[in-house]
Amino acid sequence: MKIHIIVAGIVALAVAPASAQTADVSILASTCSGCHGANADGSGGIPGLKGQQQAYIADQLKAFKGGSRPATVMNRLAKGYTDEEIAGLALHFSRLK
Amino acid sequence: MTGFSRRRFIAGAAGASAAIGMPQIAYGQAAARVVVIGGGFGGATTARFLKKASPQLNVTLVEPNRRFVTCPYSNLVIGGWRKLDQISFGYDRLAKAGIAVVHDTAAAIEHDRKRVRLAGGRMLPYDRLIVSPGIDLRWGAIAGYDEKAASLMPHAWKAGEQTLLLRRQLESMPDGGLFVMAAPANPFRCPPGPYERISMVASYLKQSKPRSKVLVLDAKENFSKQPLFQDAWAKLYPGMIEWVPVGKDGKVVKVDPKAKTVETEFGQVHKAAVANVIPPQFAGKIARDSGLADQSGWCPIDPTSFESRLVKGIHVVGDATIAAPMPKSGFAANSQGKVAAAAAVAMLQGKALGPIGMVNTCYSHVGKDYAISVANVFRVVPDRGLIEVPDSGGTSPRQWEDENRRLESVYADGWYASITGEMFG
Ligand SMILES: Cc1cc2nc3c(=O)[nH]c(=O)nc-3n(C[C@H](O)[C@H](O)[C@H](O)COP(=O)(O)OP(=O)(O)OC[C@H]3O[C@@H](n4cnc5c(N)ncnc54)[C@H](O)[C@@H]3O)c2cc1C
């Protein structure tokens, strides 16, 4: 019995992708929904992110970060993320359906 | 098989795959059990995210109230801008999402036996436990201010009946009366909250009782978004609001609820028409009674997982925690709940979570078409712990176009709809 249990566990681990990077982005992305909506489809004037072009999202976040796109709050928030994290976030939201 | 059980291991692994969008793997075994105490900002968020990460997880949420009244936007009820039922939410959608919602109070945590005893007598066994009980008020910390005094001098620092009481008192206050607030020292729930409330009270008085005055007696030397609040007060409510810091004898040490007087450290007595006393606070009782709080009355946590530093296997989130530089805000509790949910699922699987990031933004309404904000991005750095990312975040600028203040008031409403939708929608 115990042997079966252990085998089942190893199989389960093997099919769960081990990339820590992917998991991190999913946590980072989950913090955006506090404003952009639980499904990232926008809320009361705050734009939706769901399904926007990956390159568009990444460019906007970089423009907020660098100051070339004026904003009320995204400029302050975007400065908290590295370019790799921005790339990961852009991919995440572009893939949401 | 020491250290982890079969059910934890399997549910955890399947959970991690669900979290990152992989197909579910059903094993048909009993699911791991996670109990969440408290259905507020931290607890409701954690329960939702546990279930999202791992649908087969057995998630039970314990909360005594059938409807949750949010503290966020309760200042708008006090100002007459919103009604209480617009900021009240039921738990139906959590139940629909497969969360077992139990309307009872957690009476004790038996961590050696890994179970929670409910006031109604039921026992809830758990593999991991999440505790988000919010704050309790320190009755007696201000002499004369106890639970009974609060029915005459409301704190309105837990939303609901207290919010309505303060509103009624404002409505029956005569024009030309004095509204007095006693504001607490740090740390306390919602650092900008007292000053948003002052703004809402002033907006109501200016419109309905313009000869009235507002006096803020503060137990600290400065406060959150202070220049932005004071600019707004000077512009919108000139001459109406006086703020007295601790150094100018602002600390209230004693109250007489029947006489409606408050007394400061150096013996000044102020007679109020309406007195709003916000006393010092500590972590909710269940956390203090269960060995989760230290001598400060708050709960030390490991910020990578929000697992208690005092009791393994239990995560604490929200206002009850020591998580500085994160403020005690609903947004912070929401952000922490997401980390705790992911960490609990990872730990059930016997893994640790990678580096995490969190966010906070507190919007405050100060007048019509006029809101201000403070935003922060946090992460956990080895050796330094939980930090605010350097050169990020901050408050809205002091010099700004009116249009941006208006936009922030629109976005504040958008934020409120998003975060409550995520919890209760
Ligand atoms: C006036 C005011 C305005 C605010 N405005 C904002 C704002 O604009 N933005 C913002 O981000 N934050 C705001 N906040 C702060 C926000 O309300 C808190 O930070 C947030 O509620 C903390 O979440 P929590 O889960 O720790 O506690 P809560 O949300 O209070 O939830 C705790 C829950 O636990 C339950 N509970 C307690 N003990 C037990 C037990 N033994 N068994 C079962 N259940 C139990 C309680 O009934 C309660 O429902 C404001 C606060 C106030 C007072």
PDB file of N, CA and C and ligand atoms in Angstrom, chain B residues 37-43 62-65 68 70-75 78 91 104-107 132-135 156-159 189-190 193-194 196-197 284-286 317-320 328-333 360-364 415 419 423, ligand 1:
ATOM      1  N   ILE B  37     -10.306  30.622   9.157  1.00  0.00           N
ATOM      2  CA  ILE B  37     -11.075  31.311  10.206  1.00  0.00           C
ATOM      3  C   ILE B  37     -11.177  32.788   9.855  1.00  0.00           C
ATOM      4  N   GLY B  38     -12.414  33.277   9.659  1.00  0.00           N
ATOM      5  CA  GLY B  38     -12.646  34.684   9.352  1.00  0.00           C
ATOM      6  C   GLY B  38     -12.980  34.870   7.886  1.00  0.00           C
ATOM      7  N   GLY B  39     -14.168  35.411   7.600  1.00  0.00           N
ATOM      8  CA  GLY B  39     -14.605  35.603   6.215  1.00  0.00           C
ATOM      9  C   GLY B  39     -14.527  37.048   5.773  1.00  0.00           C
ATOM     10  N   GLY B  40     -13.479  37.751   6.182  1.00  0.00           N
ATOM     11  CA  GLY B  40     -13.279  39.137   5.756  1.00  0.00           C
ATOM     12  C   GLY B  40     -12.287  39.210   4.608  1.00  0.00           C
ATOM     13  N   PHE B  41     -11.558  40.324   4.529  1.00  0.00           N
ATOM     14  CA  PHE B  41     -10.681  40.553   3.376  1.00  0.00           C
ATOM     15  C   PHE B  41      -9.627  39.465   3.237  1.00  0.00           C
ATOM     16  N   GLY B  42      -8.962  39.109   4.342  1.00  0.00           N
ATOM     17  CA  GLY B  42      -7.928  38.083   4.257  1.00  0.00           C
ATOM     18  C   GLY B  42      -8.538  36.705   4.044  1.00  0.00           C
ATOM     19  N   GLY B  43      -9.526  36.353   4.865  1.00  0.00           N
ATOM     20  CA  GLY B  43     -10.066  34.996   4.866  1.00  0.00           C
ATOM     21  C   GLY B  43     -10.860  34.658   3.615  1.00  0.00           C
ATOM     22  N   VAL B  62     -14.950  29.566   8.264  1.00  0.00           N
ATOM     23  CA  VAL B  62     -15.726  29.793   9.489  1.00  0.00           C
ATOM     24  C   VAL B  62     -15.890  31.296   9.705  1.00  0.00           C
ATOM     25  N   GLU B  63     -17.124  31.749   9.759  1.00  0.00           N
ATOM     26  CA  GLU B  63     -17.404  33.180   9.919  1.00  0.00           C
ATOM     27  C   GLU B  63     -18.775  33.310  10.599  1.00  0.00           C
ATOM     28  N   PRO B  64     -18.852  34.034  11.715  1.00  0.00           N
ATOM     29  CA  PRO B  64     -20.137  34.102  12.410  1.00  0.00           C
ATOM     30  C   PRO B  64     -21.225  34.882  11.655  1.00  0.00           C
ATOM     31  N   ASN B  65     -20.827  35.918  10.918  1.00  0.00           N
ATOM     32  CA  ASN B  65     -21.832  36.780  10.291  1.00  0.00           C
ATOM     33  C   ASN B  65     -22.287  36.236   8.947  1.00  0.00           C
ATOM     34  N   PHE B  68     -21.248  40.217   5.422  1.00  0.00           N
ATOM     35  CA  PHE B  68     -20.022  40.919   5.778  1.00  0.00           C
ATOM     36  C   PHE B  68     -20.164  42.373   5.335  1.00  0.00           C
ATOM     37  N   THR B  70     -18.190  45.750   4.686  1.00  0.00           N
ATOM     38  CA  THR B  70     -16.790  46.140   4.494  1.00  0.00           C
ATOM     39  C   THR B  70     -16.489  47.446   5.233  1.00  0.00           C
ATOM     40  N   CYS B  71     -15.342  47.481   5.885  1.00  0.00           N
ATOM     41  CA  CYS B  71     -14.866  48.767   6.418  1.00  0.00           C
ATOM     42  C   CYS B  71     -14.544  49.736   5.280  1.00  0.00           C
ATOM     43  N   PRO B  72     -13.853  49.261   4.225  1.00  0.00           N
ATOM     44  CA  PRO B  72     -13.694  50.157   3.082  1.00  0.00           C
ATOM     45  C   PRO B  72     -15.069  50.650   2.609  1.00  0.00           C
ATOM     46  N   TYR B  73     -15.159  51.901   2.366  1.00  0.00           N
ATOM     47  CA  TYR B  73     -16.387  52.592   1.934  1.00  0.00           C
ATOM     48  C   TYR B  73     -17.387  52.805   3.072  1.00  0.00           C
ATOM     49  N   SER B  74     -17.080  52.338   4.290  1.00  0.00           N
ATOM     50  CA  SER B  74     -17.999  52.644   5.395  1.00  0.00           C
ATOM     51  C   SER B  74     -17.908  54.122   5.763  1.00  0.00           C
ATOM     52  N   ASN B  75     -16.755  54.753   5.489  1.00  0.00           N
ATOM     53  CA  ASN B  75     -16.678  56.203   5.712  1.00  0.00           C
ATOM     54  C   ASN B  75     -17.639  56.946   4.788  1.00  0.00           C
ATOM     55  N   ILE B  78     -20.939  56.970   6.402  1.00  0.00           N
ATOM     56  CA  ILE B  78     -20.971  57.981   7.460  1.00  0.00           C
ATOM     57  C   ILE B  78     -21.171  59.375   6.854  1.00  0.00           C
ATOM     58  N   TYR B  91     -22.395  35.225   1.497  1.00  0.00           N
ATOM     59  CA  TYR B  91     -21.384  34.209   1.186  1.00  0.00           C
ATOM     60  C   TYR B  91     -21.855  33.173   0.166  1.00  0.00           C
ATOM     61  N   ASP B 104     -20.362  30.202  12.238  1.00  0.00           N
ATOM     62  CA  ASP B 104     -20.118  29.939  13.652  1.00  0.00           C
ATOM     63  C   ASP B 104     -18.828  30.673  14.003  1.00  0.00           C
ATOM     64  N   THR B 105     -18.495  30.673  15.293  1.00  0.00           N
ATOM     65  CA  THR B 105     -17.270  31.336  15.745  1.00  0.00           C
ATOM     66  C   THR B 105     -16.258  30.269  16.135  1.00  0.00           C
ATOM     67  N   ALA B 106     -14.997  30.448  15.711  1.00  0.00           N
ATOM     68  CA  ALA B 106     -13.943  29.540  16.164  1.00  0.00           C
ATOM     69  C   ALA B 106     -13.672  29.869  17.627  1.00  0.00           C
ATOM     70  N   ALA B 107     -13.878  28.889  18.504  1.00  0.00           N
ATOM     71  CA  ALA B 107     -13.700  29.130  19.935  1.00  0.00           C
ATOM     72  C   ALA B 107     -12.283  28.802  20.388  1.00  0.00           C
ATOM     73  N   SER B 132      -7.556  34.645   9.823  1.00  0.00           N
ATOM     74  CA  SER B 132      -7.634  36.063   9.447  1.00  0.00           C
ATOM     75  C   SER B 132      -8.771  36.739  10.215  1.00  0.00           C
ATOM     76  N   PRO B 133      -8.604  36.905  11.534  1.00  0.00           N
ATOM     77  CA  PRO B 133      -9.709  37.388  12.365  1.00  0.00           C
ATOM     78  C   PRO B 133      -9.786  38.905  12.472  1.00  0.00           C
ATOM     79  N   GLY B 134      -8.888  39.617  11.774  1.00  0.00           N
ATOM     80  CA  GLY B 134      -8.917  41.079  11.880  1.00  0.00           C
ATOM     81  C   GLY B 134      -8.476  41.547  13.255  1.00  0.00           C
ATOM     82  N   ILE B 135      -9.042  42.664  13.671  1.00  0.00           N
ATOM     83  CA  ILE B 135      -8.614  43.304  14.922  1.00  0.00           C
ATOM     84  C   ILE B 135      -9.679  43.193  16.010  1.00  0.00           C
ATOM     85  N   ALA B 156     -16.820  52.922  15.335  1.00  0.00           N
ATOM     86  CA  ALA B 156     -17.080  52.631  13.916  1.00  0.00           C
ATOM     87  C   ALA B 156     -15.815  52.128  13.222  1.00  0.00           C
ATOM     88  N   TRP B 157     -15.000  51.353  13.951  1.00  0.00           N
ATOM     89  CA  TRP B 157     -13.772  50.794  13.355  1.00  0.00           C
ATOM     90  C   TRP B 157     -13.960  49.333  12.968  1.00  0.00           C
ATOM     91  N   LYS B 158     -15.160  48.795  13.277  1.00  0.00           N
ATOM     92  CA  LYS B 158     -15.658  47.571  12.657  1.00  0.00           C
ATOM     93  C   LYS B 158     -16.975  48.012  12.055  1.00  0.00           C
ATOM     94  N   ALA B 159     -17.172  47.706  10.780  1.00  0.00           N
ATOM     95  CA  ALA B 159     -18.323  48.283  10.079  1.00  0.00           C
ATOM     96  C   ALA B 159     -19.600  47.512  10.398  1.00  0.00           C
ATOM     97  N   ARG B 189      -5.471  49.482  12.285  1.00  0.00           N
ATOM     98  CA  ARG B 189      -6.173  49.162  11.050  1.00  0.00           C
ATOM     99  C   ARG B 189      -6.356  50.423  10.200  1.00  0.00           C
ATOM    100  N   CYS B 190      -5.904  50.357   8.958  1.00  0.00           N
ATOM    101  CA  CYS B 190      -6.143  51.391   7.938  1.00  0.00           C
ATOM    102  C   CYS B 190      -5.567  52.759   8.277  1.00  0.00           C
ATOM    103  N   GLY B 193      -7.456  55.743   7.157  1.00  0.00           N
ATOM    104  CA  GLY B 193      -8.891  55.650   7.428  1.00  0.00           C
ATOM    105  C   GLY B 193      -9.469  56.792   8.256  1.00  0.00           C
ATOM    106  N   PRO B 194      -8.802  57.185   9.364  1.00  0.00           N
ATOM    107  CA  PRO B 194      -9.380  58.264  10.178  1.00  0.00           C
ATOM    108  C   PRO B 194      -9.523  59.572   9.398  1.00  0.00           C
ATOM    109  N   GLU B 196      -9.694  59.922   5.987  1.00  0.00           N
ATOM    110  CA  GLU B 196     -10.769  59.826   4.998  1.00  0.00           C
ATOM    111  C   GLU B 196     -12.096  60.098   5.704  1.00  0.00           C
ATOM    112  N   ARG B 197     -12.243  59.538   6.901  1.00  0.00           N
ATOM    113  CA  ARG B 197     -13.492  59.746   7.640  1.00  0.00           C
ATOM    114  C   ARG B 197     -13.700  61.228   7.963  1.00  0.00           C
ATOM    115  N   GLY B 284      -7.252  39.913  16.536  1.00  0.00           N
ATOM    116  CA  GLY B 284      -8.502  39.311  16.992  1.00  0.00           C
ATOM    117  C   GLY B 284      -8.250  38.225  18.033  1.00  0.00           C
ATOM    118  N   LYS B 285      -9.218  38.079  18.926  1.00  0.00           N
ATOM    119  CA  LYS B 285      -9.089  37.227  20.117  1.00  0.00           C
ATOM    120  C   LYS B 285      -8.596  35.816  19.808  1.00  0.00           C
ATOM    121  N   ILE B 286      -9.168  35.199  18.776  1.00  0.00           N
ATOM    122  CA  ILE B 286      -8.806  33.799  18.517  1.00  0.00           C
ATOM    123  C   ILE B 286      -7.303  33.681  18.260  1.00  0.00           C
ATOM    124  N   VAL B 317      -3.033  35.902   8.171  1.00  0.00           N
ATOM    125  CA  VAL B 317      -2.997  36.996   7.196  1.00  0.00           C
ATOM    126  C   VAL B 317      -3.834  38.169   7.696  1.00  0.00           C
ATOM    127  N   GLY B 318      -3.660  39.303   7.034  1.00  0.00           N
ATOM    128  CA  GLY B 318      -4.504  40.465   7.299  1.00  0.00           C
ATOM    129  C   GLY B 318      -4.017  41.305   8.459  1.00  0.00           C
ATOM    130  N   ASP B 319      -4.951  42.083   9.001  1.00  0.00           N
ATOM    131  CA  ASP B 319      -4.627  43.066  10.039  1.00  0.00           C
ATOM    132  C   ASP B 319      -3.953  42.449  11.266  1.00  0.00           C
ATOM    133  N   ALA B 320      -4.231  41.172  11.540  1.00  0.00           N
ATOM    134  CA  ALA B 320      -3.711  40.543  12.759  1.00  0.00           C
ATOM    135  C   ALA B 320      -2.193  40.387  12.729  1.00  0.00           C
ATOM    136  N   LYS B 328      -1.941  47.783   7.457  1.00  0.00           N
ATOM    137  CA  LYS B 328      -3.111  46.968   7.777  1.00  0.00           C
ATOM    138  C   LYS B 328      -4.270  47.466   6.919  1.00  0.00           C
ATOM    139  N   SER B 329      -4.335  46.961   5.683  1.00  0.00           N
ATOM    140  CA  SER B 329      -5.386  47.399   4.766  1.00  0.00           C
ATOM    141  C   SER B 329      -6.071  46.187   4.163  1.00  0.00           C
ATOM    142  N   GLY B 330      -7.252  46.429   3.613  1.00  0.00           N
ATOM    143  CA  GLY B 330      -7.986  45.369   2.943  1.00  0.00           C
ATOM    144  C   GLY B 330      -7.222  44.857   1.724  1.00  0.00           C
ATOM    145  N   PHE B 331      -6.617  45.783   0.997  1.00  0.00           N
ATOM    146  CA  PHE B 331      -5.857  45.388  -0.188  1.00  0.00           C
ATOM    147  C   PHE B 331      -4.669  44.527   0.229  1.00  0.00           C
ATOM    148  N   ALA B 332      -3.974  44.919   1.309  1.00  0.00           N
ATOM    149  CA  ALA B 332      -2.833  44.132   1.788  1.00  0.00           C
ATOM    150  C   ALA B 332      -3.309  42.744   2.219  1.00  0.00           C
ATOM    151  N   ALA B 333      -4.427  42.675   2.935  1.00  0.00           N
ATOM    152  CA  ALA B 333      -4.959  41.387   3.396  1.00  0.00           C
ATOM    153  C   ALA B 333      -5.287  40.496   2.196  1.00  0.00           C
ATOM    154  N   ASN B 360      -0.069  46.860  -2.535  1.00  0.00           N
ATOM    155  CA  ASN B 360      -1.117  47.547  -1.776  1.00  0.00           C
ATOM    156  C   ASN B 360      -1.434  48.871  -2.464  1.00  0.00           C
ATOM    157  N   THR B 361      -2.696  49.235  -2.499  1.00  0.00           N
ATOM    158  CA  THR B 361      -3.082  50.599  -2.862  1.00  0.00           C
ATOM    159  C   THR B 361      -4.238  50.998  -1.980  1.00  0.00           C
ATOM    160  N   CYS B 362      -4.116  52.134  -1.302  1.00  0.00           N
ATOM    161  CA  CYS B 362      -5.231  52.658  -0.521  1.00  0.00           C
ATOM    162  C   CYS B 362      -5.699  53.958  -1.149  1.00  0.00           C
ATOM    163  N   TYR B 363      -6.905  53.926  -1.683  1.00  0.00           N
ATOM    164  CA  TYR B 363      -7.553  55.152  -2.160  1.00  0.00           C
ATOM    165  C   TYR B 363      -8.311  55.768  -1.001  1.00  0.00           C
ATOM    166  N   SER B 364      -8.337  57.102  -0.924  1.00  0.00           N
ATOM    167  CA  SER B 364      -9.192  57.779   0.052  1.00  0.00           C
ATOM    168  C   SER B 364      -9.996  58.839  -0.674  1.00  0.00           C
ATOM    169  N   TRP B 415     -11.758  50.037  -8.007  1.00  0.00           N
ATOM    170  CA  TRP B 415     -11.025  49.169  -7.073  1.00  0.00           C
ATOM    171  C   TRP B 415     -12.002  48.460  -6.125  1.00  0.00           C
ATOM    172  N   ILE B 419     -12.318  44.396  -5.876  1.00  0.00           N
ATOM    173  CA  ILE B 419     -11.838  43.599  -4.748  1.00  0.00           C
ATOM    174  C   ILE B 419     -13.008  42.897  -4.052  1.00  0.00           C
ATOM    175  N   MET B 423     -13.794  38.691  -3.859  1.00  0.00           N
ATOM    176  CA  MET B 423     -14.094  37.964  -2.630  1.00  0.00           C
ATOM    177  C   MET B 423     -15.478  37.325  -2.661  1.00  0.00           C
TER     178      MET B 423
HETATM  179  C1  LIG C   1     -13.123  53.115   8.318  1.00  0.00           C
HETATM  180  C2  LIG C   1     -12.232  52.152   7.597  1.00  0.00           C
HETATM  181  C3  LIG C   1     -11.954  52.337   6.240  1.00  0.00           C
HETATM  182  C4  LIG C   1     -11.132  51.459   5.568  1.00  0.00           C
HETATM  183  N1  LIG C   1     -10.887  51.680   4.234  1.00  0.00           N
HETATM  184  C5  LIG C   1     -10.053  50.858   3.568  1.00  0.00           C
HETATM  185  C6  LIG C   1      -9.792  51.074   2.179  1.00  0.00           C
HETATM  186  O1  LIG C   1     -10.313  52.002   1.557  1.00  0.00           O
HETATM  187  N2  LIG C   1      -8.942  50.235   1.558  1.00  0.00           N
HETATM  188  C7  LIG C   1      -8.357  49.188   2.194  1.00  0.00           C
HETATM  189  O2  LIG C   1      -7.597  48.461   1.572  1.00  0.00           O
HETATM  190  N3  LIG C   1      -8.595  48.943   3.517  1.00  0.00           N
HETATM  191  C8  LIG C   1      -9.422  49.753   4.214  1.00  0.00           C
HETATM  192  N4  LIG C   1      -9.685  49.508   5.550  1.00  0.00           N
HETATM  193  C9  LIG C   1      -8.968  48.405   6.237  1.00  0.00           C
HETATM  194  C10 LIG C   1      -9.645  47.045   6.059  1.00  0.00           C
HETATM  195  O3  LIG C   1     -10.973  47.085   6.514  1.00  0.00           O
HETATM  196  C11 LIG C   1      -8.897  45.975   6.855  1.00  0.00           C
HETATM  197  O4  LIG C   1      -7.514  46.108   6.650  1.00  0.00           O
HETATM  198  C12 LIG C   1      -9.342  44.579   6.424  1.00  0.00           C
HETATM  199  O5  LIG C   1     -10.689  44.393   6.761  1.00  0.00           O
HETATM  200  C13 LIG C   1      -8.460  43.500   7.056  1.00  0.00           C
HETATM  201  O6  LIG C   1      -8.866  42.219   6.691  1.00  0.00           O
HETATM  202  P1  LIG C   1      -8.868  41.040   7.769  1.00  0.00           P
HETATM  203  O7  LIG C   1      -9.211  39.804   7.033  1.00  0.00           O
HETATM  204  O8  LIG C   1      -7.617  41.097   8.563  1.00  0.00           O
HETATM  205  O9  LIG C   1     -10.026  41.437   8.788  1.00  0.00           O
HETATM  206  P2  LIG C   1     -11.628  41.595   8.483  1.00  0.00           P
HETATM  207  O10 LIG C   1     -11.847  42.018   7.086  1.00  0.00           O
HETATM  208  O11 LIG C   1     -12.150  42.434   9.583  1.00  0.00           O
HETATM  209  O12 LIG C   1     -12.172  40.138   8.643  1.00  0.00           O
HETATM  210  C14 LIG C   1     -12.115  39.435   9.862  1.00  0.00           C
HETATM  211  C15 LIG C   1     -13.307  38.490   9.931  1.00  0.00           C
HETATM  212  O13 LIG C   1     -13.026  37.471  10.880  1.00  0.00           O
HETATM  213  C16 LIG C   1     -14.196  37.185  11.592  1.00  0.00           C
HETATM  214  N5  LIG C   1     -13.782  36.569  12.869  1.00  0.00           N
HETATM  215  C17 LIG C   1     -13.110  37.144  13.901  1.00  0.00           C
HETATM  216  N6  LIG C   1     -12.918  36.252  14.893  1.00  0.00           N
HETATM  217  C18 LIG C   1     -13.459  35.075  14.478  1.00  0.00           C
HETATM  218  C19 LIG C   1     -13.574  33.781  15.062  1.00  0.00           C
HETATM  219  N7  LIG C   1     -13.096  33.516  16.282  1.00  0.00           N
HETATM  220  N8  LIG C   1     -14.195  32.817  14.356  1.00  0.00           N
HETATM  221  C20 LIG C   1     -14.686  33.059  13.102  1.00  0.00           C
HETATM  222  N9  LIG C   1     -14.602  34.270  12.506  1.00  0.00           N
HETATM  223  C21 LIG C   1     -13.990  35.266  13.189  1.00  0.00           C
HETATM  224  C22 LIG C   1     -14.900  38.514  11.727  1.00  0.00           C
HETATM  225  O14 LIG C   1     -16.289  38.341  11.943  1.00  0.00           O
HETATM  226  C23 LIG C   1     -14.587  39.165  10.376  1.00  0.00           C
HETATM  227  O15 LIG C   1     -15.604  38.926   9.427  1.00  0.00           O
HETATM  228  C24 LIG C   1     -10.547  50.366   6.254  1.00  0.00           C
HETATM  229  C25 LIG C   1     -10.815  50.177   7.607  1.00  0.00           C
HETATM  230  C26 LIG C   1     -11.646  51.052   8.287  1.00  0.00           C
HETATM  231  C27 LIG C   1     -11.930  50.829   9.732  1.00  0.00           C
END
